[in-house]
Amino acid sequence: MDSRYDPGSVEAHWQETWEAEGLYAAGAGARRDDTYVICVPPPNVTGELHLGHALNGSIQDALIRWHRMRGFDTLWQPGYDHAGISTQNVVEKELAREGRSRHDIGREAFVELTWEWLEKTGRTIMGQFRRLGASLDYSRERFTMDDDYVRAVMTFFVRLWDRGWIYRANRIVNWCPFHQTAISDLEVVHEETDDTLYTIRYPFADGDGHDGVSIATVRPATILADVGVAVHPDDPRYRDALGREVIVPYLERRVLVIADERIDREFGTGALKVTPGHDPLDFDIGRDHGLPEPMVVGWDGLMSEAAGDLAGLTQEEAGARVIAWAEERDLVEKREPYRHSVGTCQRCHSRIEPLISLQWWCAMSEPAAPAIAALQQRRVRYHPESQHRFAITSLEEAPDWCISRQLWWGHQLPIWYCPDGHTTVQVDEPSACAECGSAELTRESDVLDTWFSSALWPFATLGWPDETPELARYYSGNVNSTAREIIRLWENRMIWTGLEALGDIPFTDVIIHSTVLAVDGRRMSKSLGTGIDPMKPIEEYGADATRYGLLKISSTQDVRFSYGAIEEGRKLAIKLWNVARLILQNAEGVTAALAPRDLEERWILARLDAARAELEDAWARFDFAESTATLYHLTFDDFCDWYAEAIKPRLYDRNEAAVATALAALERLLALLHPVMPHVTEEIWSQLPVREARLIVSPWPEPDGRFVADAVALDRVQEAAQIFRRSGVQVELGSDDERRIFAAVVRPEKARVDDNRDAEVERLRKEVARAEGMLANERFVANAPPEVVAAEREKLERYRRELAALRG
């Protein structure tokens, strides 16, 4: 082995070797009939790896590698999402640089150009996943615009149509004026904006002009579309106003004051101008009260022809005209600075316009019901529990889904119209109208929301709607892992589509992984300058260290990125490399075999088995931060600092039994580390004598209880070492083995410390008194976090043991 560990060359070698030898493929290393399946959340075909991807990839790969070693037939399915609006946006920008637009070249040419662009510059992220060491079955890569996948999407759409769940209607949507399409909630970014909040009086129609209902608004331009004023039915301020008419400023339209329980009495004046054409809440109120739905903002974000003399103006210009009109009539009661959240397009940052648009919708009450039942029955479980509760609630409250988009890149709806107004819906292009037989057909121009096709990912990737061997073998899967912001948009939809298409859930567990924030706690963003390219730490520290560091910080839903955690991973890889060199340099001609003679040998075998159990428990609970703590202490403290130091004299003497046992112990350590740090472990494994298989497909260690009684055998020695290193006081140990191990590891003869037994006894006595006092405090025990109380109890026990050891 080289004297220094070089992650760059080692990792690249094994990434190429594993894939070339087919060890990433489904079924590689399988020794049992059980399957274990994860479908990677399909990244945008135009995207690059970010830290969220890297964390999620590390989580999924740890689970896949662990189950592969356990003999499962594993499939980690890779692929891309065509990412409708994202991809179209990128290609349109390329055209704009050439002074052209998609309308200049037409739809067919634009789609062809998009395919060409993707072949040249898309699909980069899988190469980055390879650099992370993600053992995806790359030979099975799928794309949501592949021919077979398109057929699956069309088939499912027709299925929903036949069920009566798809309909067309005018309803309010998130409209992007720049891209000229409806967009999903996920594509709306809410940005803090400074506006002016105006309080304007709407005079009573039957009054003298000096009384009325005052309204607070930040969008005076939309006053032109007001069709009512709503107040809470229990608000005493407006008891006398209910049922009366008020006059809308500028238009001088008479509208009714109505009651609605959805009104927020605390905002502004507690009265709401009802503008169904430009606000989602107002839209719902308007529909429930049968109000008209005029719109005065057009698809381009400017004032429309319906705005009369304000047509063609920007909303700011129109709003200023309305305010000036109201001021002349003494109707403006107050203006004040107002900071609030405004929805903008994720890609172009245009202000989103809530507009009523004729779109295609999927009714959700019936499709959601089986998914809700599956979640309530825990057939599918979200982790952590808080996200499980949210997933159920979001399904119960799911509105009908707007599935159409006004784009050119994507799955064009399989709907055709004839001149007589008939509609034909089928998977393949029809030759004639299904109702009248007309051959003159025009296809619906809208494409499907990207989330419609990605909702089919767990089964469309396996060949559905055909009954393929892969579908029979690998559906349903086991785990899905993603970020919390797409629970509604993707996770829940995969559950109900799987139940609808195949009558079974697509997976049993959903991991909602941490959101990685910038070092300073802000969200990661290229525009804010807070984004971190995961390729940077991979290049600097190595993929193993990066994986370890990301998993280490994954204990909560929001975590700050830490280079320190990745540095810890780098140090762990180096420490492992060095201890392996120590053993292998003295192992010529020896093969691994368990022949423990001394206490430290039985102890490390017990510790290895205990760590195996801890890892299995942590990974079964999807607690990856806990697993890194187990691996760190096992490797750094137990194996290197205690076992290796204690066994060194016998290694240097080339004692065959000690060397054989050390090799066997190292084998177990490498196997336990492999799911988190695969490259360094495989490299060391390859240099051990008599290797029958790569570590990636070698068996996970079986439980071994032969040495369990020795798991605490070094507790007194380790406590004695802590006391000595802290105070210089040597504790009397009870056996020759304990004294020998203490001398080998601590080397007290080389220490420069003062032996002040009385001072150390007094310090420990005070610590015991302090801890006892805290734990006797009922308020502390009742109110402190359980882990804090448990830690305090653990400290008290340690202090008592150390005090007893010092007192003899």
Coordinates of N, CA and C in Angstrom, one line a residue, residues 138-248:
Y138 N -26.6 2.2 -14.0 CA -26.6 3.2 -15.1 C -27.0 2.5 -16.5
S139 N -26.9 1.2 -16.6 CA -27.3 0.6 -17.8 C -28.8 0.7 -18.0
R140 N -29.6 1.0 -17.0 CA -31.0 1.1 -17.1 C -31.6 2.5 -17.1
E141 N -30.7 3.4 -17.4 CA -31.1 4.9 -17.4 C -32.3 5.1 -18.3
R142 N -33.3 5.8 -17.7 CA -34.5 6.2 -18.4 C -34.7 7.7 -18.4
F143 N -35.5 8.1 -19.4 CA -35.8 9.5 -19.6 C -37.3 9.7 -19.8
T144 N -37.9 10.7 -19.2 CA -39.4 10.8 -19.2 C -39.9 11.2 -20.6
M145 N -39.0 11.3 -21.6 CA -39.4 11.6 -23.0 C -39.0 10.4 -23.9
D146 N -38.5 9.3 -23.3 CA -38.3 8.1 -24.1 C -39.6 7.7 -24.7
D147 N -39.5 7.0 -25.9 CA -40.7 6.6 -26.6 C -41.6 5.7 -25.7
D148 N -41.0 4.8 -25.0 CA -41.8 3.9 -24.2 C -42.4 4.6 -23.0
Y149 N -41.6 5.6 -22.5 CA -42.2 6.4 -21.3 C -43.3 7.2 -21.8
V150 N -43.2 7.8 -23.0 CA -44.3 8.6 -23.5 C -45.6 7.8 -23.6
R151 N -45.4 6.5 -24.1 CA -46.6 5.7 -24.2 C -47.2 5.4 -22.8
A152 N -46.4 5.3 -21.8 CA -46.9 5.1 -20.4 C -47.7 6.3 -20.0
V153 N -47.2 7.5 -20.3 CA -47.9 8.7 -19.9 C -49.2 8.8 -20.6
M154 N -49.2 8.6 -21.9 CA -50.4 8.6 -22.7 C -51.5 7.6 -22.2
T155 N -51.0 6.4 -21.9 CA -51.9 5.4 -21.4 C -52.5 5.8 -20.1
F156 N -51.7 6.3 -19.2 CA -52.3 6.7 -17.9 C -53.2 7.9 -18.0
F157 N -52.9 8.8 -18.9 CA -53.9 9.9 -19.1 C -55.2 9.4 -19.6
V158 N -55.2 8.5 -20.6 CA -56.4 8.0 -21.1 C -57.2 7.2 -20.0
R159 N -56.4 6.5 -19.2 CA -57.1 5.8 -18.0 C -57.8 6.8 -17.1
L160 N -57.2 7.9 -16.8 CA -57.8 8.9 -15.9 C -59.0 9.5 -16.7
W161 N -58.9 9.7 -18.0 CA -60.0 10.3 -18.8 C -61.2 9.3 -18.7
D162 N -60.9 8.0 -18.9 CA -62.0 7.0 -18.9 C -62.7 6.9 -17.5
R163 N -61.9 7.2 -16.5 CA -62.4 7.2 -15.1 C -63.3 8.4 -14.8
G164 N -63.3 9.4 -15.8 CA -64.0 10.6 -15.6 C -63.4 11.6 -14.7
W165 N -62.1 11.5 -14.4 CA -61.4 12.4 -13.5 C -60.7 13.6 -14.2
I166 N -60.6 13.6 -15.5 CA -60.0 14.7 -16.2 C -61.1 15.6 -16.9
Y167 N -61.0 16.9 -16.7 CA -62.0 17.8 -17.2 C -61.3 19.1 -17.6
R168 N -62.0 19.9 -18.3 CA -61.5 21.2 -18.7 C -62.4 22.3 -18.1
A169 N -61.7 23.3 -17.5 CA -62.5 24.4 -16.9 C -61.7 25.7 -16.7
N170 N -62.4 26.8 -16.6 CA -61.8 28.1 -16.3 C -61.6 28.1 -14.8
R171 N -60.4 28.2 -14.3 CA -60.1 28.3 -12.9 C -58.8 29.1 -12.7
I172 N -58.6 29.6 -11.5 CA -57.4 30.4 -11.3 C -56.1 29.6 -11.2
V173 N -55.0 30.1 -11.8 CA -53.8 29.4 -11.9 C -52.6 30.4 -11.6
N174 N -51.4 29.9 -11.3 CA -50.2 30.7 -11.3 C -49.8 30.9 -12.8
W175 N -49.9 32.2 -13.2 CA -49.5 32.5 -14.6 C -48.2 33.3 -14.7
C176 N -47.3 32.7 -15.5 CA -46.0 33.5 -15.7 C -46.2 34.3 -17.0
P177 N -46.1 35.6 -16.8 CA -46.3 36.5 -18.0 C -45.2 36.4 -19.0
F178 N -44.0 36.0 -18.5 CA -42.8 35.9 -19.4 C -42.9 34.6 -20.2
H179 N -43.1 33.5 -19.5 CA -43.2 32.2 -20.2 C -44.5 31.9 -20.9
Q180 N -45.5 32.7 -20.5 CA -46.9 32.5 -21.1 C -47.4 31.2 -20.8
T181 N -47.4 30.7 -19.5 CA -47.9 29.4 -19.2 C -48.3 29.4 -17.7
A182 N -49.2 28.5 -17.4 CA -49.5 28.2 -16.0 C -48.3 27.4 -15.5
I183 N -47.9 27.6 -14.2 CA -46.8 26.9 -13.6 C -47.3 26.3 -12.2
S184 N -46.5 25.3 -11.7 CA -46.9 24.7 -10.5 C -46.5 25.5 -9.3
D185 N -47.0 25.2 -8.1 CA -46.6 25.9 -6.9 C -45.1 25.8 -6.6
L186 N -44.5 24.7 -7.0 CA -43.0 24.5 -6.8 C -42.2 25.5 -7.6
E187 N -42.8 25.9 -8.7 CA -42.0 26.8 -9.6 C -42.2 28.3 -9.2
V188 N -43.0 28.5 -8.1 CA -43.2 29.9 -7.6 C -42.3 30.1 -6.5
V189 N -41.5 31.1 -6.5 CA -40.6 31.5 -5.5 C -41.1 32.8 -4.8
H190 N -41.3 32.7 -3.5 CA -41.9 33.8 -2.7 C -40.7 34.7 -2.3
E191 N -40.7 36.0 -2.7 CA -39.7 36.9 -2.4 C -40.2 38.1 -1.6
E192 N -39.5 38.5 -0.6 CA -39.9 39.6 0.2 C -39.8 40.9 -0.6
T193 N -40.9 41.7 -0.6 CA -41.0 42.9 -1.5 C -41.5 44.0 -0.7
D194 N -41.0 45.2 -0.9 CA -41.5 46.4 -0.2 C -42.5 47.1 -1.1
D195 N -43.7 47.2 -0.6 CA -44.8 47.9 -1.3 C -45.5 48.9 -0.4
T196 N -46.5 49.6 -1.0 CA -47.3 50.5 -0.2 C -48.7 49.9 0.0
L197 N -49.1 49.9 1.3 CA -50.4 49.4 1.6 C -51.4 50.6 1.7
Y198 N -52.3 50.7 0.8 CA -53.3 51.8 0.7 C -54.6 51.4 1.5
T199 N -55.1 52.3 2.3 CA -56.4 52.1 2.8 C -57.4 53.0 2.1
I200 N -58.3 52.5 1.4 CA -59.2 53.2 0.6 C -60.7 53.0 1.0
R201 N -61.4 54.1 1.1 CA -62.8 53.9 1.5 C -63.7 53.6 0.2
Y202 N -64.6 52.6 0.4 CA -65.6 52.3 -0.6 C -66.9 52.9 -0.1
P203 N -67.4 54.0 -0.6 CA -68.6 54.6 0.0 C -69.8 53.7 -0.1
F204 N -70.7 53.8 0.9 CA -72.0 53.2 0.7 C -72.8 53.8 -0.4
A205 N -73.5 53.0 -1.2 CA -74.3 53.5 -2.3 C -75.5 54.3 -1.8
D206 N -76.0 54.0 -0.6 CA -77.1 54.7 -0.1 C -76.7 55.7 1.0
G207 N -75.4 56.0 1.0 CA -75.0 57.0 2.0 C -74.7 58.4 1.4
D208 N -74.0 59.2 2.2 CA -73.7 60.5 1.7 C -72.3 60.7 1.2
G209 N -71.6 59.6 1.0 CA -70.3 59.6 0.4 C -69.2 59.7 1.5
H210 N -69.5 60.0 2.7 CA -68.5 60.1 3.8 C -68.4 58.9 4.7
D211 N -69.3 57.9 4.5 CA -69.2 56.7 5.2 C -69.1 55.6 4.2
G212 N -68.8 54.4 4.7 CA -68.6 53.2 3.8 C -67.7 52.2 4.5
V213 N -67.1 51.3 3.7 CA -66.2 50.3 4.2 C -64.8 50.6 3.6
S214 N -63.9 50.6 4.6 CA -62.5 50.9 4.2 C -61.8 49.6 3.9
I215 N -61.0 49.6 2.8 CA -60.3 48.4 2.3 C -58.8 48.7 2.3
A216 N -58.0 47.7 2.7 CA -56.5 47.8 2.6 C -56.0 47.0 1.4
T217 N -55.2 47.5 0.5 CA -54.8 46.8 -0.6 C -53.4 47.3 -1.0
V218 N -52.6 46.3 -1.6 CA -51.3 46.7 -2.2 C -51.4 46.7 -3.7
R219 N -52.5 46.3 -4.2 CA -52.7 46.2 -5.7 C -53.8 47.1 -6.2
P220 N -53.7 48.4 -6.1 CA -54.8 49.2 -6.5 C -55.3 49.1 -7.9
A221 N -54.3 48.6 -8.8 CA -54.7 48.4 -10.2 C -55.8 47.4 -10.4
T222 N -55.9 46.4 -9.4 CA -56.9 45.4 -9.6 C -58.3 45.8 -9.0
I223 N -58.4 47.0 -8.4 CA -59.7 47.5 -8.0 C -60.7 47.5 -9.1
L224 N -60.2 47.6 -10.4 CA -61.1 47.7 -11.5 C -61.8 46.3 -11.7
A225 N -61.3 45.3 -11.1 CA -61.9 43.9 -11.2 C -62.7 43.5 -10.0
D226 N -62.9 44.5 -9.0 CA -63.6 44.2 -7.8 C -65.1 43.9 -8.1
V227 N -65.6 42.8 -7.5 CA -67.0 42.5 -7.7 C -67.8 42.4 -6.4
G228 N -67.1 42.7 -5.3 CA -67.8 42.6 -4.0 C -66.8 43.0 -2.9
V229 N -67.3 43.2 -1.7 CA -66.6 43.4 -0.5 C -67.0 42.3 0.5
A230 N -66.0 41.6 1.1 CA -66.3 40.6 2.1 C -65.8 40.9 3.4
V231 N -66.6 40.5 4.5 CA -66.2 40.7 5.9 C -66.5 39.4 6.6
H232 N -65.9 39.2 7.7 CA -66.2 38.0 8.5 C -67.5 38.2 9.2
P233 N -68.3 37.1 9.2 CA -69.7 37.3 9.7 C -69.8 37.6 11.2
D234 N -68.7 37.3 11.9 CA -68.7 37.6 13.4 C -68.0 38.9 13.7
D235 N -67.6 39.7 12.7 CA -66.9 41.0 13.0 C -67.9 42.0 13.3
P236 N -68.0 42.5 14.6 CA -69.0 43.5 14.9 C -68.9 44.8 14.2
R237 N -67.7 45.1 13.7 CA -67.5 46.4 13.0 C -68.4 46.5 11.8
Y238 N -68.7 45.4 11.2 CA -69.4 45.5 9.9 C -70.8 44.9 9.9
R239 N -71.4 44.7 11.1 CA -72.7 44.1 11.3 C -73.7 44.9 10.5
D240 N -73.6 46.3 10.5 CA -74.6 47.1 9.8 C -74.3 47.2 8.3
A241 N -73.1 46.8 7.9 CA -72.7 46.9 6.5 C -73.2 45.7 5.6
L242 N -73.4 44.6 6.3 CA -73.7 43.4 5.5 C -75.0 43.6 4.8
G243 N -75.0 43.2 3.5 CA -76.2 43.3 2.7 C -76.3 44.6 2.0
R244 N -75.5 45.6 2.3 CA -75.6 46.9 1.7 C -74.6 47.0 0.5
E245 N -74.8 47.9 -0.4 CA -73.9 48.1 -1.5 C -72.9 49.2 -1.3
V246 N -71.7 49.0 -1.8 CA -70.7 50.0 -1.8 C -70.3 50.3 -3.2
I247 N -69.6 51.5 -3.4 CA -69.2 51.9 -4.7 C -67.7 51.7 -4.9
V248 N -67.3 50.9 -5.9 CA -65.9 50.6 -6.2 C -65.3 51.9 -6.8

